[in-house]
PDB file of C-alpha atoms in Angstrom:
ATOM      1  CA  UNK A   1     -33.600  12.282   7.785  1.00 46.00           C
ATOM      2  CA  UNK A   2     -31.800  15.641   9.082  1.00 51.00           C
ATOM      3  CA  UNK A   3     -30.773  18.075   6.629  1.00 54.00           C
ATOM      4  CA  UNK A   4     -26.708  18.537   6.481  1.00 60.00           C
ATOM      5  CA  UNK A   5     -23.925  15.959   7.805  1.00 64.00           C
ATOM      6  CA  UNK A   6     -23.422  15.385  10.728  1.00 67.00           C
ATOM      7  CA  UNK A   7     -19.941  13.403  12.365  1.00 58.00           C
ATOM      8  CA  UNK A   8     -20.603  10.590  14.182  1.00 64.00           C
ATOM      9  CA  UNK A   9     -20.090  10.426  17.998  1.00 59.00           C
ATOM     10  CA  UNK A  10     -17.879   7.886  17.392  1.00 62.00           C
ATOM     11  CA  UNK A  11     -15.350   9.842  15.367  1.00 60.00           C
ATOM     12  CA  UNK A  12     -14.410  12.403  17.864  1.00 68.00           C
ATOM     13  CA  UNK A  13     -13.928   9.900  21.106  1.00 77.00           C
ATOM     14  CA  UNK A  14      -9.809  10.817  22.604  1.00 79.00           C
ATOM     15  CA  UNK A  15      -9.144   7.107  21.772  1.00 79.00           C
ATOM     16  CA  UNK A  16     -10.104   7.154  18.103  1.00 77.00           C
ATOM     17  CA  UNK A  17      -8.703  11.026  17.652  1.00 76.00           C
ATOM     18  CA  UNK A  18      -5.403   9.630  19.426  1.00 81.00           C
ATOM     19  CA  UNK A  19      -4.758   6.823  16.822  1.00 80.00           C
ATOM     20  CA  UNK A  20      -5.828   9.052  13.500  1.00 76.00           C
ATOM     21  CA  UNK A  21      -3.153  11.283  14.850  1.00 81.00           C
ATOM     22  CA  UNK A  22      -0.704   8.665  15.485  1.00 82.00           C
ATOM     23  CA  UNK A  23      -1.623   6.856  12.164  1.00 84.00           C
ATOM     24  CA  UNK A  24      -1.093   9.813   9.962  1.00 82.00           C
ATOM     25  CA  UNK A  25       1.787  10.977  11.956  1.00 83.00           C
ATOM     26  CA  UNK A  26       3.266   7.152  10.564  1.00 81.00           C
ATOM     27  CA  UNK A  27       2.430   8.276   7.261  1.00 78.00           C
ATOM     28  CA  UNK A  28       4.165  11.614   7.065  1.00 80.00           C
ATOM     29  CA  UNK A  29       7.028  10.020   8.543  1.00 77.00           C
ATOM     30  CA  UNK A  30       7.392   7.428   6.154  1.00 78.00           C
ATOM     31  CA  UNK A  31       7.029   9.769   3.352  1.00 72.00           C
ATOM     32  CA  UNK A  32       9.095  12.543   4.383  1.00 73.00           C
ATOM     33  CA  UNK A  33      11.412   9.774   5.478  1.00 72.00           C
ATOM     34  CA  UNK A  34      12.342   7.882   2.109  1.00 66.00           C
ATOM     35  CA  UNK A  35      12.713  11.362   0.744  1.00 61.00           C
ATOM     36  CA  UNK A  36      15.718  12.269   3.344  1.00 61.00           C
ATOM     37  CA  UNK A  37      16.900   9.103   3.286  1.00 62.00           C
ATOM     38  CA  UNK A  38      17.049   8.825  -0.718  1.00 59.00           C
ATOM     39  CA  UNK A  39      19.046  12.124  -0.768  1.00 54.00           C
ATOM     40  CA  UNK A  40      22.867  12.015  -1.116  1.00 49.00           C
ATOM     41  CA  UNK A  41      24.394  13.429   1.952  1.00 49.00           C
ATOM     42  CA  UNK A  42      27.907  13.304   0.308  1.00 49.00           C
ATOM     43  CA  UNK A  43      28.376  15.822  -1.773  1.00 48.00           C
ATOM     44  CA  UNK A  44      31.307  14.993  -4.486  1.00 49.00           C
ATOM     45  CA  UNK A  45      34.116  17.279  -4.945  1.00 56.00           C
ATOM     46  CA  UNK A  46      33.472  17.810  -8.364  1.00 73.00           C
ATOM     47  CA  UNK A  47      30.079  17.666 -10.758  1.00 78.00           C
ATOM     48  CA  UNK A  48      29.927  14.860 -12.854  1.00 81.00           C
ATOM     49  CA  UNK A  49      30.366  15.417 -16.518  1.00 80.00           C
ATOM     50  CA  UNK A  50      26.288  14.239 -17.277  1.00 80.00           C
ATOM     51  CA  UNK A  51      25.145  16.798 -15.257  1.00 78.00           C
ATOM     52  CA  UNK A  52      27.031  19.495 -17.362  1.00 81.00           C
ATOM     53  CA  UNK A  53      26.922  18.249 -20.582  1.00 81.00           C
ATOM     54  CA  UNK A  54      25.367  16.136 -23.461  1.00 84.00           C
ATOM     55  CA  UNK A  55      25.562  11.917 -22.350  1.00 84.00           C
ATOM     56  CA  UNK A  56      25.338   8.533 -24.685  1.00 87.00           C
ATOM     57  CA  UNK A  57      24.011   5.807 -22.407  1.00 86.00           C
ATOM     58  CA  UNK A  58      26.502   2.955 -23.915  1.00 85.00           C
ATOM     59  CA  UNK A  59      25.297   0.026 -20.740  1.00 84.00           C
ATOM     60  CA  UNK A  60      21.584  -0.006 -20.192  1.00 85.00           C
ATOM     61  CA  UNK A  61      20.274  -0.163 -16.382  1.00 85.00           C
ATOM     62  CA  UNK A  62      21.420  -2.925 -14.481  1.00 84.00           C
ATOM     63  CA  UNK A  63      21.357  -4.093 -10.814  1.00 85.00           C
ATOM     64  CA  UNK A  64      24.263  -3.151  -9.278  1.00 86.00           C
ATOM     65  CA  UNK A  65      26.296  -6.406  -7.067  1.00 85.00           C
ATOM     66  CA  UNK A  66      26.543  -6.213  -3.620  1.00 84.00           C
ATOM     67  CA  UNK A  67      29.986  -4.601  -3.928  1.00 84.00           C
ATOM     68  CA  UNK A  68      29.296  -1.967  -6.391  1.00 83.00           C
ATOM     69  CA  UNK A  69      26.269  -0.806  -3.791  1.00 80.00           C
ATOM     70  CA  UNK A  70      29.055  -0.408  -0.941  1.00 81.00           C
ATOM     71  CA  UNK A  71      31.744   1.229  -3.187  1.00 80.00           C
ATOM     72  CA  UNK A  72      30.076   3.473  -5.351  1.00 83.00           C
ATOM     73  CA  UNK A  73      27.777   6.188  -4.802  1.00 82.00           C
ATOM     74  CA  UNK A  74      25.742   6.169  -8.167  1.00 82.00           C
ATOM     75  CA  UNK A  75      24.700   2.567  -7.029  1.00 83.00           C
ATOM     76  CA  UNK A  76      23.525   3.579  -3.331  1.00 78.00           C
ATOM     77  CA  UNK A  77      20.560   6.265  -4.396  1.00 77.00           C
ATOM     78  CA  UNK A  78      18.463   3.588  -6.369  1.00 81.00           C
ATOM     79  CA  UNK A  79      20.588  -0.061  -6.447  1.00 83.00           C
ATOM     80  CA  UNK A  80      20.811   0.454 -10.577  1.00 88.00           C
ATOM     81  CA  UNK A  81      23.158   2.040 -12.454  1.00 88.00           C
ATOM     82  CA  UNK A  82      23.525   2.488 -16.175  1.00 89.00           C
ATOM     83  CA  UNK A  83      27.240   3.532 -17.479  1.00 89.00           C
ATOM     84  CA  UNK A  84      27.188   6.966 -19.846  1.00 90.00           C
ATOM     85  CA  UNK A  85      29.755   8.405 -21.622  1.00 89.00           C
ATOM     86  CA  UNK A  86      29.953  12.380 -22.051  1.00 88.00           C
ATOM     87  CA  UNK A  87      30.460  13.347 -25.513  1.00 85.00           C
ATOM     88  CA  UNK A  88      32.082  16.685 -24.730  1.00 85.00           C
ATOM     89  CA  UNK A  89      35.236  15.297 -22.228  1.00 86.00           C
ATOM     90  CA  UNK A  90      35.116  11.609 -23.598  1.00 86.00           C
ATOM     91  CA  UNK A  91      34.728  10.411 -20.197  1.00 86.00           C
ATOM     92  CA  UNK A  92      32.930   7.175 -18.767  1.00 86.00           C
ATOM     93  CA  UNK A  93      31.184   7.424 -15.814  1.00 87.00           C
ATOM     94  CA  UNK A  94      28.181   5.606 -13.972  1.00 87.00           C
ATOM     95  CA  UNK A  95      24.995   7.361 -13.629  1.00 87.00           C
ATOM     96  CA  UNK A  96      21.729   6.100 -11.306  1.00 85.00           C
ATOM     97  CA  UNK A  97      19.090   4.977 -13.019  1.00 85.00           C
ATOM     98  CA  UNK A  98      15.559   3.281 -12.275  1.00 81.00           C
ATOM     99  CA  UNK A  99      14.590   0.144 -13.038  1.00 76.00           C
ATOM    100  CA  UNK A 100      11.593  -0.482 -15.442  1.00 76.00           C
ATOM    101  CA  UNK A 101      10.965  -3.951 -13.478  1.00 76.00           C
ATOM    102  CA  UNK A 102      11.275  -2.576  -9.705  1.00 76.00           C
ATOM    103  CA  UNK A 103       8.768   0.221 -11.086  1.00 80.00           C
ATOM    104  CA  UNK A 104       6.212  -2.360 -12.421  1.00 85.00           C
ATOM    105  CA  UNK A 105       6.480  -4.508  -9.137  1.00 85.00           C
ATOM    106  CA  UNK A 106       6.079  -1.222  -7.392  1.00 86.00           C
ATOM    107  CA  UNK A 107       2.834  -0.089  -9.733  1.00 91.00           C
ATOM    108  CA  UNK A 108       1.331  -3.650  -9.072  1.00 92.00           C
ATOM    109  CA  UNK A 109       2.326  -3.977  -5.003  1.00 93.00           C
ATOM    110  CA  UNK A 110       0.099  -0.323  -5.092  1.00 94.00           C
ATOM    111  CA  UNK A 111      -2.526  -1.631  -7.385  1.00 95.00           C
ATOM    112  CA  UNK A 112      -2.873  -4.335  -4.640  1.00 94.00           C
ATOM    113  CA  UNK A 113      -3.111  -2.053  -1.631  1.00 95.00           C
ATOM    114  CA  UNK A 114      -5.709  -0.069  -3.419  1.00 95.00           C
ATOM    115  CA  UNK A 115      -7.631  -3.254  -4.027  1.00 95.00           C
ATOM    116  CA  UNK A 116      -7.585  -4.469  -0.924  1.00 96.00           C
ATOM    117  CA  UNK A 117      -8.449  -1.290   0.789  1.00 96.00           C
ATOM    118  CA  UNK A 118     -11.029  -0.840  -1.485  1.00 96.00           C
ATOM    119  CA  UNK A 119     -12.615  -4.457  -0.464  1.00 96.00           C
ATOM    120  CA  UNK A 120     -12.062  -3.118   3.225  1.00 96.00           C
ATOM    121  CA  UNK A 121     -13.971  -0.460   3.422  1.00 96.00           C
ATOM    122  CA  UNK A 122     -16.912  -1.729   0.840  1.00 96.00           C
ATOM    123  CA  UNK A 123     -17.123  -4.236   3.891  1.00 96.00           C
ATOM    124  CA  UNK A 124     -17.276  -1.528   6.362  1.00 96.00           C
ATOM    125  CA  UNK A 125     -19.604   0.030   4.538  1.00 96.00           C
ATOM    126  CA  UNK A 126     -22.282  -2.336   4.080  1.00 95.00           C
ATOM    127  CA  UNK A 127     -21.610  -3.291   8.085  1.00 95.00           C
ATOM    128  CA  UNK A 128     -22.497   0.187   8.418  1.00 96.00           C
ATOM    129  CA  UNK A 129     -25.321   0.752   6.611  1.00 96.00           C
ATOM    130  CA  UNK A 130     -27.105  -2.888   8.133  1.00 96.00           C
ATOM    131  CA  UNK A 131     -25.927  -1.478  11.316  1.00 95.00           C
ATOM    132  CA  UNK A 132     -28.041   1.931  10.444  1.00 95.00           C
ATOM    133  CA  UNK A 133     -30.953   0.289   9.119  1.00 95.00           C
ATOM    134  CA  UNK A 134     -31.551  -1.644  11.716  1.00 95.00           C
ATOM    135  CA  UNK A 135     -31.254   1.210  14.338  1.00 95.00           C
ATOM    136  CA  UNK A 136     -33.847   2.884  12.203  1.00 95.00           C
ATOM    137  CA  UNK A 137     -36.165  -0.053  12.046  1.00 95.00           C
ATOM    138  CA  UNK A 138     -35.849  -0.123  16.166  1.00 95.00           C
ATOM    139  CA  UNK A 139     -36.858   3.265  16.461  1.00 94.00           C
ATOM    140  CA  UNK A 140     -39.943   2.852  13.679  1.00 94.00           C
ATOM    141  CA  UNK A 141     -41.040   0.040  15.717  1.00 94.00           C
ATOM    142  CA  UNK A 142     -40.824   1.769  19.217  1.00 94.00           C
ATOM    143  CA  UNK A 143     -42.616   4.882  18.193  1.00 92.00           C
ATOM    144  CA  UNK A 144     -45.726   2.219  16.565  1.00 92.00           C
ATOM    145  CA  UNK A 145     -45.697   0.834  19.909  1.00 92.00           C
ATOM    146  CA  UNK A 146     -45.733   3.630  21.812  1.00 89.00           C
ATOM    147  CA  UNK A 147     -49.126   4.693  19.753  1.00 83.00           C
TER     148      UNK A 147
END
């Protein structure tokens, strides 16, 4: 065997160049993507009072209805929304919050992916590495019977 690595011919072909590009072009999109669309483009008039001071959560997370995700803006960022009340002003107000459940579904939908890929390419692998030993054992038995 050849000392160092070497890329495979097959790597650097315009066709499969063109679709890594592509394909990771997806992926920044995607990414970059949820991030500007997660921001709130409306900015408020006026802070609300848990960003300036000391809050008492007094309604745990819930989902908000299909209403309250219309109407209110602490509902559009996530879909949850927990009330608070600000001990400083007295005030009740609605804060976003995440969900512990859509986070677990989330976890386990990535746990899956990385399964599955991880099946995937074990499978390519092993294609592979048939695919290399038997291009070896070709050449072996060529050069015997060229001798």
């Amino acid at each position: 065997m050849e000392g160092g690595w070497r890329v495979p011919v097959t790597c650097c072909r315009p066709r499969v160049l063109l679709l890594h590009a592509l394909f990771w072009t997806l992926v920044t999109l995607r990414v970059f993507g949820s991030v500007l669309l997660s921001e709130d483009k409306s900015e408020s008039p006026a802070a609300p009072c848990w960003l300036l001071e000391d809050f008492v959560v007094t309604a745990e997370c819930s989902q908000c209805t299909a209403f309250q995700s219309k109407s209110w803006t602490s509902c559009a960022a996530t879909g949850y929304v927990e009330r608070v009340n600000c001990t400083r002003s007295n005030r009740d107000e609605y804060k976003s919050c995440r969900s512990f459940l859509l986070d677990d579904r989330l976890f386990w939908r990535f746990e899956s992916v990385l399964l599955v890929l991880t099946v995937l390419f074990a499978f390519l692998v092993v294609k592979r590495q048939r695919r290399l030993d038997r291009l070896a054992s070709e050449k072996v038995r060529r050069q015997i019977e060229s001798i």
